[in-house]
Short mmCIF file of C-alpha atoms in Angstrom, two decimals:
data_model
loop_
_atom_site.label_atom_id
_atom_site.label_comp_id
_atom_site.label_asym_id
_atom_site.label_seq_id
_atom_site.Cartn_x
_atom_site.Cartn_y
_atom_site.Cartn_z
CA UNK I 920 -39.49 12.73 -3.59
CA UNK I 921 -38.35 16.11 -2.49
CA UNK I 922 -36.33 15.75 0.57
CA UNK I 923 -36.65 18.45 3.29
CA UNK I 924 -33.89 20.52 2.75
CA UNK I 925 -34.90 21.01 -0.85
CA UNK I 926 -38.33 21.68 0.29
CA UNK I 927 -37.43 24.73 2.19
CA UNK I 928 -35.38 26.34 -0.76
CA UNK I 929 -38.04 25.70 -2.89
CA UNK I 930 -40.27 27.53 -0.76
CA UNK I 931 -37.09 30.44 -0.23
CA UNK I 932 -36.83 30.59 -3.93
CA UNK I 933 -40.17 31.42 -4.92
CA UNK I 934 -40.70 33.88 -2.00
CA UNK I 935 -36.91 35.53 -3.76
CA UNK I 936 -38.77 35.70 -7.19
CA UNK I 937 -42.38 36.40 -5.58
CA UNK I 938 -43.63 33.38 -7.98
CA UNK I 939 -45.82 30.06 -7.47
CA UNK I 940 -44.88 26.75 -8.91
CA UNK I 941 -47.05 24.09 -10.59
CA UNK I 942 -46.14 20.96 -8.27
CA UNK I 943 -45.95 18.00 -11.71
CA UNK I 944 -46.10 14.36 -10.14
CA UNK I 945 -44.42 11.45 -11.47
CA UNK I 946 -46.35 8.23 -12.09
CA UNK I 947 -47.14 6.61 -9.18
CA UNK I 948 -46.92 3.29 -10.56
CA UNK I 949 -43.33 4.04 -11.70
CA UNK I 950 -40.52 1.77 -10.08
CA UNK I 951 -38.53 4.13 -7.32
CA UNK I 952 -35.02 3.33 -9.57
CA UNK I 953 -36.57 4.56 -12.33
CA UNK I 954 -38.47 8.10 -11.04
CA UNK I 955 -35.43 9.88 -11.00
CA UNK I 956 -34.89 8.67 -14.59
CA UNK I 957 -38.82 9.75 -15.03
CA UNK I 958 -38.09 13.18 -14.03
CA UNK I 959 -34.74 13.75 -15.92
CA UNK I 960 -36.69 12.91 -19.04
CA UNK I 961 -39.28 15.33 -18.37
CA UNK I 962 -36.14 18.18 -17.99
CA UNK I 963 -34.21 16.96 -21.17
CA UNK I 964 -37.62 17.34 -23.20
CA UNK I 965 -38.70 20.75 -21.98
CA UNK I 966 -41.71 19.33 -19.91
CA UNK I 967 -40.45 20.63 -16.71
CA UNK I 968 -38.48 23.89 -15.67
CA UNK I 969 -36.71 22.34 -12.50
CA UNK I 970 -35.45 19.19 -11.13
CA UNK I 971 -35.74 20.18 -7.28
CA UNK I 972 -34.13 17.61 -5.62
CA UNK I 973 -30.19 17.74 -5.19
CA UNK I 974 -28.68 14.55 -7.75
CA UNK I 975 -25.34 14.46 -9.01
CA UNK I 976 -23.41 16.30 -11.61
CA UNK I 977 -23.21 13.82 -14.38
CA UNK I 978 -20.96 14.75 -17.38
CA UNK I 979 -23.82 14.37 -20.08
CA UNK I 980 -26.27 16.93 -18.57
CA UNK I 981 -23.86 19.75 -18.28
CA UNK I 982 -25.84 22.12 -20.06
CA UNK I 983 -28.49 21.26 -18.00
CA UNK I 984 -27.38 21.96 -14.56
CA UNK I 985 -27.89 25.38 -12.73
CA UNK I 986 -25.02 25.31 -10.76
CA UNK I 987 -22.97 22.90 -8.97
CA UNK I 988 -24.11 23.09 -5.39
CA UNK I 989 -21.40 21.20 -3.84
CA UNK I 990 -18.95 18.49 -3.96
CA UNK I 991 -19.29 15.63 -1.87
CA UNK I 992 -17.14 12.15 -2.57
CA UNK I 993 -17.81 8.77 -3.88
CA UNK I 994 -17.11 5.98 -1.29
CA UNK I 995 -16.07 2.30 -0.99
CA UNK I 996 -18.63 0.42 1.62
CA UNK I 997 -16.38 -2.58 1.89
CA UNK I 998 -17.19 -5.99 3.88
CA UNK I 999 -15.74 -5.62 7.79
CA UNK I 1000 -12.91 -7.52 8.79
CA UNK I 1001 -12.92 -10.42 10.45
CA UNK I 1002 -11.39 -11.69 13.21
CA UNK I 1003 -8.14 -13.60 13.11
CA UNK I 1004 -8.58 -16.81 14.44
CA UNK I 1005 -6.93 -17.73 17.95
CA UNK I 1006 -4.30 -20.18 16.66
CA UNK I 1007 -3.36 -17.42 13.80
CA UNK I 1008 -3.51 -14.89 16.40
CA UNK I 1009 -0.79 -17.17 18.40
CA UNK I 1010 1.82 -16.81 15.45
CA UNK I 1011 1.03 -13.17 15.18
CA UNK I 1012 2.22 -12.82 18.45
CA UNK I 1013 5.45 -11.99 16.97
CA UNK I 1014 6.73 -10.56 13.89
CA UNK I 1015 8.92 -12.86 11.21
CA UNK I 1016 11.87 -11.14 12.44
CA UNK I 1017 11.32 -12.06 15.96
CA UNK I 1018 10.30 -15.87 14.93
CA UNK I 1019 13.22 -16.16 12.76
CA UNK I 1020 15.75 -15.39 15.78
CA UNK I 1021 14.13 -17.57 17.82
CA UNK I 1022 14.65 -19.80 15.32
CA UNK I 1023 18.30 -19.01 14.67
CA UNK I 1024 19.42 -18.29 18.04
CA UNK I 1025 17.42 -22.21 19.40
CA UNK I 1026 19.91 -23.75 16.42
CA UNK I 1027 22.88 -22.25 17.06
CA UNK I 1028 22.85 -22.84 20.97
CA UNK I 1029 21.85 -26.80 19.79
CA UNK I 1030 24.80 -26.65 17.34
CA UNK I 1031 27.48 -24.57 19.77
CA UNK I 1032 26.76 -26.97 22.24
CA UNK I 1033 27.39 -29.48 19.36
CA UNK I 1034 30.95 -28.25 18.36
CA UNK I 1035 32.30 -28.02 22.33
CA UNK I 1036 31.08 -31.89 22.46
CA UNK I 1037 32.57 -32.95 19.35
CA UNK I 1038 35.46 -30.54 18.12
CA UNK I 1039 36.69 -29.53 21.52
CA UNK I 1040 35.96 -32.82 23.63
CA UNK I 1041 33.76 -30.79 26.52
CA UNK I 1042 31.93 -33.20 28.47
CA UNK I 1043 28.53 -31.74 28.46
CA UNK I 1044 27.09 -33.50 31.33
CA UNK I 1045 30.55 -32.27 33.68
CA UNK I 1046 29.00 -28.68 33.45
CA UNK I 1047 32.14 -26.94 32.41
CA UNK I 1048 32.10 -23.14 32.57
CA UNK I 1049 31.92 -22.33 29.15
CA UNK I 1050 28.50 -24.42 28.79
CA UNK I 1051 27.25 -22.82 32.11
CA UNK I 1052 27.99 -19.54 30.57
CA UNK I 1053 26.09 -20.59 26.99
CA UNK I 1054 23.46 -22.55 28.60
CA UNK I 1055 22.36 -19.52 31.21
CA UNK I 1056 22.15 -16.92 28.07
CA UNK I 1057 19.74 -19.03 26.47
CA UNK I 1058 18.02 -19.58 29.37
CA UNK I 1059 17.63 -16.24 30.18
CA UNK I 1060 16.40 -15.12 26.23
CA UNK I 1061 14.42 -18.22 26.16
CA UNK I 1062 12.48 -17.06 29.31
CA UNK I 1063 11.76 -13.84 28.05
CA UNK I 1064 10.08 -14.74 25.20
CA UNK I 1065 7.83 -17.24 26.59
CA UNK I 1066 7.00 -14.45 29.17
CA UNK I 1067 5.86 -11.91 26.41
CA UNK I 1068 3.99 -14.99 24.68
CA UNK I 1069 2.04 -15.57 27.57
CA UNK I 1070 1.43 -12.03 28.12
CA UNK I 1071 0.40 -11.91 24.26
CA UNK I 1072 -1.55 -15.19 24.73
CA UNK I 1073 -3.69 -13.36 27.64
CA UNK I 1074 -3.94 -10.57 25.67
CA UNK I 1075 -5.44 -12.56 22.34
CA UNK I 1076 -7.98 -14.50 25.17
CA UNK I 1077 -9.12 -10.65 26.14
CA UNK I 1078 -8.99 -8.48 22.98
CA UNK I 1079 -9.36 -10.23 19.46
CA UNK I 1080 -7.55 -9.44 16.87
CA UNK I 1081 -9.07 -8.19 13.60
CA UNK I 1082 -7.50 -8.40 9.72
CA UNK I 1083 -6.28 -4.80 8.48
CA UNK I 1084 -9.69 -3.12 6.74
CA UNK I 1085 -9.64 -2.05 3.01
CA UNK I 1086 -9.54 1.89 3.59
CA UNK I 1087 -6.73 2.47 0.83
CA UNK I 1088 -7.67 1.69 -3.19
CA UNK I 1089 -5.08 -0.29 -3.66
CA UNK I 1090 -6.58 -2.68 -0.43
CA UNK I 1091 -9.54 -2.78 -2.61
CA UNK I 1092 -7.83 -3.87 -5.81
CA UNK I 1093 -6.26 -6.45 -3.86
CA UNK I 1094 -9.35 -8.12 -1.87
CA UNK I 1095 -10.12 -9.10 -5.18
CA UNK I 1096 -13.55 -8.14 -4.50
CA UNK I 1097 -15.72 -6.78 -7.53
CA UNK I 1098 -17.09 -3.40 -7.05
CA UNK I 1099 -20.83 -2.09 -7.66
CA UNK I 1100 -22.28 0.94 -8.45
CA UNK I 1101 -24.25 3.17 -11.24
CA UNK I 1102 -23.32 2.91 -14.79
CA UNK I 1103 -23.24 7.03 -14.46
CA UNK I 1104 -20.19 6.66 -11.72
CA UNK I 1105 -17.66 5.26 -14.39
CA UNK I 1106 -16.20 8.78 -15.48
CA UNK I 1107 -15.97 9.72 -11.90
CA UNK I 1108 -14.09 7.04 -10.09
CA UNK I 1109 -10.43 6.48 -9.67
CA UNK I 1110 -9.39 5.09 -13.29
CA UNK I 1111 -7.36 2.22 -11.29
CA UNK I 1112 -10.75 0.97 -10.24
CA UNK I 1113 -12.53 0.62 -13.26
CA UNK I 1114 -11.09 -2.92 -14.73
CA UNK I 1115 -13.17 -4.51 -11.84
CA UNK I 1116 -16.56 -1.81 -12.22
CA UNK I 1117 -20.09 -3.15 -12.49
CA UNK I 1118 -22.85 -1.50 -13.09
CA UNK I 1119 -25.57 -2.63 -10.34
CA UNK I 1120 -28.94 -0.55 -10.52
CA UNK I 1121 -29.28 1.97 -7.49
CA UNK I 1122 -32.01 -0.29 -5.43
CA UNK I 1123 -29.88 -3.52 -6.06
CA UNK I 1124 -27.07 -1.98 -4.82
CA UNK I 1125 -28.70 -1.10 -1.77
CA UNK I 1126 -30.33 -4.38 -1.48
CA UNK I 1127 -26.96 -6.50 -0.98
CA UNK I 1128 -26.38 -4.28 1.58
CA UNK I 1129 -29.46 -4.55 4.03
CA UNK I 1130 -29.14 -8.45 3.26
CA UNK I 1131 -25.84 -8.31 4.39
CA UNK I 1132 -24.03 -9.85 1.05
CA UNK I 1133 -20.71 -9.07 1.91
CA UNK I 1134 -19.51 -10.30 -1.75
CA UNK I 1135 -18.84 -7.04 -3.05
CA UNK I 1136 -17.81 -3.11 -2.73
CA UNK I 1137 -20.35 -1.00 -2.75
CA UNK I 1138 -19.69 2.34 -4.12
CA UNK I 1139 -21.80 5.21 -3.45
CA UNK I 1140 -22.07 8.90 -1.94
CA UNK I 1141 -20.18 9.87 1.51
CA UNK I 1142 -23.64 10.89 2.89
CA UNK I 1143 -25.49 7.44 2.37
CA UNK I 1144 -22.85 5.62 2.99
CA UNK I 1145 -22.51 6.87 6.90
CA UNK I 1146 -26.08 7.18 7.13
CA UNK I 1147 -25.86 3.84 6.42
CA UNK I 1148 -23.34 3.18 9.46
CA UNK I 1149 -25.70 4.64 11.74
CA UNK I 1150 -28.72 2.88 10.63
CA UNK I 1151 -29.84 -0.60 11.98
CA UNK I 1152 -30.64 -4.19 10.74
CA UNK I 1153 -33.91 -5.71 10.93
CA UNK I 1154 -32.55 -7.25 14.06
CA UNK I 1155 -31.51 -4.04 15.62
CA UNK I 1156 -27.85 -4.39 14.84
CA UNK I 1157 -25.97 -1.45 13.27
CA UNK I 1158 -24.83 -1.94 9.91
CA UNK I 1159 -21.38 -1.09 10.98
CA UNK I 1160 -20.59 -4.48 12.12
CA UNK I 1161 -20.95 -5.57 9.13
CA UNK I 1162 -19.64 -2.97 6.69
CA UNK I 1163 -16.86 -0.50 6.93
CA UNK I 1164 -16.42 2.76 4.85
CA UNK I 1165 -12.65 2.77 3.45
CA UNK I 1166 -10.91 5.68 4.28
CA UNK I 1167 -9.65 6.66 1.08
CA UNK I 1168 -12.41 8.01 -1.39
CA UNK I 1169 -12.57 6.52 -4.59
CA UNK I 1170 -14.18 9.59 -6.83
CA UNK I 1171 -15.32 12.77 -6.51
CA UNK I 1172 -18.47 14.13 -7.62
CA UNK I 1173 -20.77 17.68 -7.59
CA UNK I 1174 -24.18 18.18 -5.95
CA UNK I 1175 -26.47 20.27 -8.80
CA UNK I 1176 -30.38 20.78 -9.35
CA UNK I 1177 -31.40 19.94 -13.21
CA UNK I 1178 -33.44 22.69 -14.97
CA UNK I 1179 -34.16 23.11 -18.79
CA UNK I 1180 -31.79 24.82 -20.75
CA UNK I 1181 -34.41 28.15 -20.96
CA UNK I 1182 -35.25 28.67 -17.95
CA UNK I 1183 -35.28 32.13 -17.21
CA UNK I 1184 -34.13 32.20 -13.40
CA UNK I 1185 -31.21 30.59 -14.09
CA UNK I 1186 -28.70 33.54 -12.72
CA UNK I 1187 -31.45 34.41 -10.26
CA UNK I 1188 -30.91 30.40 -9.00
CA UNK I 1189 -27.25 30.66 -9.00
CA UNK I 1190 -27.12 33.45 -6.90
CA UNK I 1191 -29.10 31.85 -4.48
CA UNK I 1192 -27.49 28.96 -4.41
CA UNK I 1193 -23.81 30.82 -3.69
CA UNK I 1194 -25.76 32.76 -1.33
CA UNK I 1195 -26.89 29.27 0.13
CA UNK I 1196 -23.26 28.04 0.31
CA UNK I 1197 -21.99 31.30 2.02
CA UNK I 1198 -23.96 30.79 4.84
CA UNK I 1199 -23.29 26.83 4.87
CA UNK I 1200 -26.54 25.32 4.42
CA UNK I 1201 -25.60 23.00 1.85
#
């Protein structure tokens, strides 16, 4: 389970101390959600001197981390937007504002036209001046608009129109969509959040997502989650037409390597891992 990057410190770190390391493996018949948990165990009961694969900084094993590595951010993989449908896409052709004096301005030509027939005795049909004046203005503003509509209409035929994506929390609050992640996330996400918080176990979470169940908002780390963009379906479609990654982050968490509270390299480890930072290799 030791990814490669970890691999090659490993290595670094034992050349550094001119040591060898007993290599312990975890139970192969062990679930993959629960090896991490596996390993933890074997660091909280003195079983192991080193954890060496990057997890997050989790607010009960303080006294068991070496040093933060780095800080990365917990992120919202959200559902993608949809696409407004043609006749909706029609009445977004122009704002309220712009509906409502069409509106406005279409009645009071209908009742202007009114008053002159009825209050001032103008013949309508005998095309008096003031009409031809009244009736040529709205003529004019009427033939503008249906110009830009049919320019819009043209436009909605050649480019679709998509709903606003979630990338703010407060979008997110108001989908009304529950959000998913590990129980050990809770004291690390934005406290608005946490009303709608479930815990979902780590392979659960990431099995909604290659089945597509767009149900839900998936929270987990900036790194997996555009991986995850750039990956593909089965069917050789990128994920990112199906999810989106909102924009603003919901937590913020630390990168760390567990080891026992005795270990003796600690400060050796830290200084290696600043070292590691300084020359950005995180």
């Amino acid at each position: 389970m030791v990814i490669k990057s970890d691999w090659q410190f490993l290595k670094f770190f034992l050349k550094f101390i001119n040591g060898s390391a007993d290599i312990m493996y975890l139970n192969s018949s062990t679930a993959l959600q629960n090896l991490y948990d596996q390993a933890m165990q074997m660091i909280l009961n003195d079983q192991a001197d080193i954890l060496f694969n990057y997890m997050y900084l989790y607010t009960d094993y303080m006294n068991f981390s070496s040093f933060p590595l780095d800080q990365t951010s917990l992120v919202a993989v959200v559902p993608k937007s949809k696409m407004v449908p043609f006749i909706t896409h029609l009445i977004y052709v122009f704002d309220l504002y712009t509906w409502c004096f069409i509106l406005i301005f279409t009645l009071g030509y209908k009742l202007l036209i009114r008053v002159l027939k009825k209050v001032f005795l103008i013949n309508v049909y005998d095309q008096h001046l003031s009409i031809r004046i009244i009736s040529l203005s709205y003529l004019i503003y009427m033939f503008i608009c249906s110009s830009a509509f049919q320019s819009s209409i043209i436009t909605a035929l050649t480019y679709p129109r998509y709903i606003s994506e979630l990338d703010t929390n407060t979008d997110l609050l108001k989908s009304g969509l529950s959000f998913y992640g590990e129980h050990t996330f809770r004291p690390m996400i934005n406290q608005i959040l946490l009303k709608k918080y479930k815990y979902m176990p780590y392979l659960d979470l990431w099995g909604n997502i290659t089945n597509l169940n767009q149900n839900g908002i998936y929270i987990t780390g900036k790194y997996y989650a555009d991986l995850l963009l750039l990956s593909k379906t089965n069917t050789g479609v990128h994920y990112s037409k199906y999810f989106h990654v909102a924009k603003e982050h919901v937590g913020k968490v630390f990168h760390t390597y567990y080891s026992r509270k005795t270990f003796p390299f600690r400060r050796i480890f830290k200084k290696l891992i600043l070292l590691r930072s300084d020359f950005g290799l995180n």
